[in-house]
């Protein structure tokens, strides 16, 4: 904390990707608000853009991010299992590195519920190939349960013209134009996520 405080005191100008992070820095480090400028992260909209949708007969949900508890994957899998028991044509694709115990826990739960065939774990996908996965999706879910100052997945999904369901946490609400490009749900609340999907 002291080192960070010294750095903030030393800097003439500070940038943050969201107003929420700016507010947090002001609150925690007592920084003068004039010193901080909000500049949202950039996104290559020549790469992430609406494409002809690759449609099949399924309702396809996409999750892009580390597959770990802090990213809300256990909440997502619990919601997905509930939905898959009602809607047989639902599929989930998870892109990102697996970290911690969540992968095995979620995989075992899907096997127990006989739904493992409805979920694809792709692991790492190269940046250049991400738009292909967005174009195959009906919605993107960003279920983070840790602070996010800015979510590239939210921005990428929106840039590709895909509706986003995301946690109402950190800077995410500033990115999601709730009610137009997507909706927000209460982070960690399985029932709220089910309803929003």
Short mmCIF file of C-alpha atoms in Angstrom, two decimals:
data_model
loop_
_atom_site.label_atom_id
_atom_site.label_comp_id
_atom_site.label_asym_id
_atom_site.label_seq_id
_atom_site.Cartn_x
_atom_site.Cartn_y
_atom_site.Cartn_z
CA UNK A 1 0.00 0.00 0.00
CA UNK A 2 2.76 2.45 0.96
CA UNK A 3 4.68 1.81 -2.26
CA UNK A 4 1.57 2.24 -4.37
CA UNK A 5 0.65 5.41 -2.47
CA UNK A 6 4.16 6.79 -3.12
CA UNK A 7 3.82 6.05 -6.84
CA UNK A 8 0.43 7.74 -7.04
CA UNK A 9 1.74 10.78 -5.12
CA UNK A 10 4.77 10.97 -7.42
CA UNK A 11 2.81 10.71 -10.69
CA UNK A 12 1.59 13.94 -12.24
CA UNK A 13 -1.25 12.19 -14.09
CA UNK A 14 -2.99 8.85 -13.69
CA UNK A 15 -5.30 7.08 -16.14
CA UNK A 16 -7.92 4.46 -15.35
CA UNK A 17 -10.13 2.45 -17.76
CA UNK A 18 -13.31 3.18 -15.77
CA UNK A 19 -14.92 5.78 -13.55
CA UNK A 20 -15.41 3.07 -10.93
CA UNK A 21 -11.65 2.45 -10.67
CA UNK A 22 -11.05 6.20 -10.48
CA UNK A 23 -13.52 6.39 -7.59
CA UNK A 24 -11.81 3.45 -5.86
CA UNK A 25 -8.37 5.06 -6.14
CA UNK A 26 -9.68 8.36 -4.77
CA UNK A 27 -11.31 6.56 -1.86
CA UNK A 28 -8.41 4.23 -0.99
CA UNK A 29 -5.39 6.44 -1.70
CA UNK A 30 -6.94 9.90 -1.18
CA UNK A 31 -5.86 11.05 -4.64
CA UNK A 32 -7.14 14.37 -5.97
CA UNK A 33 -9.77 13.58 -8.57
CA UNK A 34 -8.34 16.13 -11.05
CA UNK A 35 -5.17 14.03 -11.23
CA UNK A 36 -7.02 10.99 -12.65
CA UNK A 37 -8.37 10.82 -16.19
CA UNK A 38 -10.70 8.03 -17.30
CA UNK A 39 -9.68 6.57 -20.66
CA UNK A 40 -11.50 3.32 -21.48
CA UNK A 41 -9.36 0.53 -22.89
CA UNK A 42 -9.23 0.39 -26.67
CA UNK A 43 -10.64 -2.41 -28.77
CA UNK A 44 -9.83 -3.23 -32.38
CA UNK A 45 -13.26 -2.93 -34.01
CA UNK A 46 -11.79 -3.98 -37.34
CA UNK A 47 -11.08 -7.35 -35.72
CA UNK A 48 -14.08 -7.60 -33.38
CA UNK A 49 -17.10 -6.69 -35.48
CA UNK A 50 -20.47 -8.17 -36.43
CA UNK A 51 -20.13 -11.01 -38.91
CA UNK A 52 -22.54 -13.33 -40.59
CA UNK A 53 -23.72 -15.49 -37.74
CA UNK A 54 -22.76 -19.15 -37.94
CA UNK A 55 -26.08 -20.53 -36.72
CA UNK A 56 -27.06 -24.04 -35.79
CA UNK A 57 -30.15 -25.35 -34.02
CA UNK A 58 -28.72 -24.76 -30.55
CA UNK A 59 -28.78 -21.80 -28.18
CA UNK A 60 -25.06 -21.13 -27.77
CA UNK A 61 -23.59 -19.43 -24.70
CA UNK A 62 -19.97 -18.24 -24.75
CA UNK A 63 -17.66 -17.62 -21.79
CA UNK A 64 -14.24 -16.09 -22.48
CA UNK A 65 -11.83 -15.79 -19.57
CA UNK A 66 -9.77 -17.83 -17.16
CA UNK A 67 -11.75 -20.82 -15.96
CA UNK A 68 -11.41 -20.17 -12.24
CA UNK A 69 -13.71 -19.51 -9.30
CA UNK A 70 -13.00 -15.77 -9.14
CA UNK A 71 -14.27 -15.39 -12.70
CA UNK A 72 -17.65 -16.78 -11.63
CA UNK A 73 -17.42 -20.06 -13.53
CA UNK A 74 -19.03 -22.11 -10.77
CA UNK A 75 -22.01 -19.74 -10.80
CA UNK A 76 -22.14 -20.04 -14.60
CA UNK A 77 -22.03 -23.85 -14.56
CA UNK A 78 -24.74 -24.06 -11.89
CA UNK A 79 -26.97 -21.73 -13.94
CA UNK A 80 -26.19 -23.66 -17.12
CA UNK A 81 -27.11 -27.01 -15.53
CA UNK A 82 -30.45 -25.62 -14.39
CA UNK A 83 -31.17 -24.21 -17.87
CA UNK A 84 -30.02 -27.37 -19.68
CA UNK A 85 -32.52 -29.46 -17.72
CA UNK A 86 -35.30 -27.31 -19.18
CA UNK A 87 -33.91 -26.45 -22.62
CA UNK A 88 -32.34 -29.43 -24.40
CA UNK A 89 -30.83 -27.38 -27.24
CA UNK A 90 -28.53 -25.27 -25.03
CA UNK A 91 -24.74 -25.40 -25.39
CA UNK A 92 -21.88 -23.68 -23.54
CA UNK A 93 -18.39 -22.98 -24.86
CA UNK A 94 -15.69 -21.95 -22.37
CA UNK A 95 -12.52 -20.33 -23.70
CA UNK A 96 -9.55 -19.71 -21.42
CA UNK A 97 -6.93 -21.33 -19.24
CA UNK A 98 -8.13 -23.62 -16.43
CA UNK A 99 -6.84 -22.56 -13.00
CA UNK A 100 -7.49 -23.91 -9.55
CA UNK A 101 -9.99 -26.58 -8.59
CA UNK A 102 -13.04 -25.15 -10.38
CA UNK A 103 -12.49 -27.04 -13.63
CA UNK A 104 -12.56 -30.51 -12.03
CA UNK A 105 -15.38 -29.51 -9.71
CA UNK A 106 -17.53 -28.20 -12.58
CA UNK A 107 -16.63 -31.07 -14.90
CA UNK A 108 -17.61 -33.64 -12.27
CA UNK A 109 -20.88 -31.82 -11.63
CA UNK A 110 -21.66 -31.80 -15.38
CA UNK A 111 -20.85 -35.52 -15.62
CA UNK A 112 -23.06 -36.27 -12.62
CA UNK A 113 -25.94 -34.37 -14.25
CA UNK A 114 -25.26 -36.12 -17.60
CA UNK A 115 -24.64 -32.75 -19.28
CA UNK A 116 -20.91 -32.89 -20.06
CA UNK A 117 -21.76 -33.27 -23.76
CA UNK A 118 -23.39 -29.84 -23.72
CA UNK A 119 -20.20 -28.02 -22.66
CA UNK A 120 -16.99 -27.51 -24.63
CA UNK A 121 -13.81 -26.47 -22.83
CA UNK A 122 -11.55 -25.00 -25.53
CA UNK A 123 -8.68 -23.83 -23.32
CA UNK A 124 -6.54 -21.08 -24.81
CA UNK A 125 -7.70 -19.64 -28.15
CA UNK A 126 -5.46 -17.25 -30.10
CA UNK A 127 -6.60 -13.63 -30.31
CA UNK A 128 -6.97 -13.83 -34.09
CA UNK A 129 -9.49 -16.69 -33.76
CA UNK A 130 -11.73 -15.18 -31.07
CA UNK A 131 -14.20 -13.46 -33.46
CA UNK A 132 -15.07 -16.87 -34.93
CA UNK A 133 -16.33 -18.01 -31.51
CA UNK A 134 -18.33 -14.84 -30.96
CA UNK A 135 -20.00 -15.32 -34.37
CA UNK A 136 -21.19 -18.80 -33.30
CA UNK A 137 -22.73 -17.49 -30.06
CA UNK A 138 -26.20 -16.29 -29.16
CA UNK A 139 -25.02 -14.61 -25.95
CA UNK A 140 -21.80 -13.95 -24.06
CA UNK A 141 -21.78 -14.43 -20.28
CA UNK A 142 -19.25 -12.60 -18.08
CA UNK A 143 -19.98 -13.86 -14.53
CA UNK A 144 -16.99 -12.29 -12.70
CA UNK A 145 -17.06 -12.33 -8.92
CA UNK A 146 -13.87 -10.33 -8.45
CA UNK A 147 -13.29 -6.67 -9.15
CA UNK A 148 -13.04 -5.87 -12.86
CA UNK A 149 -12.00 -2.35 -13.79
CA UNK A 150 -12.86 -3.10 -17.44
CA UNK A 151 -13.94 -6.29 -19.20
CA UNK A 152 -12.49 -6.96 -22.63
CA UNK A 153 -14.91 -9.87 -23.04
CA UNK A 154 -17.88 -7.53 -22.56
CA UNK A 155 -16.43 -5.06 -25.09
CA UNK A 156 -15.55 -7.80 -27.60
CA UNK A 157 -19.01 -9.36 -27.39
CA UNK A 158 -20.71 -6.00 -27.86
CA UNK A 159 -18.39 -5.09 -30.77
CA UNK A 160 -19.37 -8.38 -32.44
CA UNK A 161 -23.06 -7.54 -31.98
CA UNK A 162 -23.67 -10.32 -29.45
CA UNK A 163 -25.85 -9.62 -26.37
CA UNK A 164 -23.94 -9.74 -23.08
CA UNK A 165 -25.05 -10.96 -19.65
CA UNK A 166 -22.52 -9.69 -17.12
CA UNK A 167 -21.94 -9.25 -13.40
CA UNK A 168 -22.93 -5.91 -11.92
CA UNK A 169 -19.45 -5.39 -10.49
CA UNK A 170 -16.61 -2.88 -10.79
CA UNK A 171 -16.37 -1.12 -14.14
CA UNK A 172 -18.50 -3.66 -16.03
CA UNK A 173 -21.74 -1.63 -15.70
CA UNK A 174 -19.99 1.27 -17.46
CA UNK A 175 -19.26 -0.95 -20.46
CA UNK A 176 -22.57 -2.79 -20.72
CA UNK A 177 -25.30 -0.53 -21.98
CA UNK A 178 -27.80 -2.41 -19.81
CA UNK A 179 -31.11 -3.03 -21.51
CA UNK A 180 -29.72 -2.33 -24.99
CA UNK A 181 -26.51 -4.28 -25.60
CA UNK A 182 -26.93 -6.62 -22.67
CA UNK A 183 -28.09 -6.99 -19.10
CA UNK A 184 -26.47 -7.07 -15.69
CA UNK A 185 -26.99 -9.63 -12.94
CA UNK A 186 -26.06 -9.75 -9.27
CA UNK A 187 -22.56 -11.28 -9.11
CA UNK A 188 -22.60 -14.81 -7.67
CA UNK A 189 -26.41 -15.05 -7.78
CA UNK A 190 -27.22 -18.22 -9.74
CA UNK A 191 -30.97 -17.55 -9.86
CA UNK A 192 -30.49 -14.01 -11.14
CA UNK A 193 -28.11 -15.29 -13.84
CA UNK A 194 -30.63 -17.96 -14.89
CA UNK A 195 -33.33 -15.32 -15.22
CA UNK A 196 -31.11 -12.93 -17.18
CA UNK A 197 -29.96 -15.63 -19.61
#
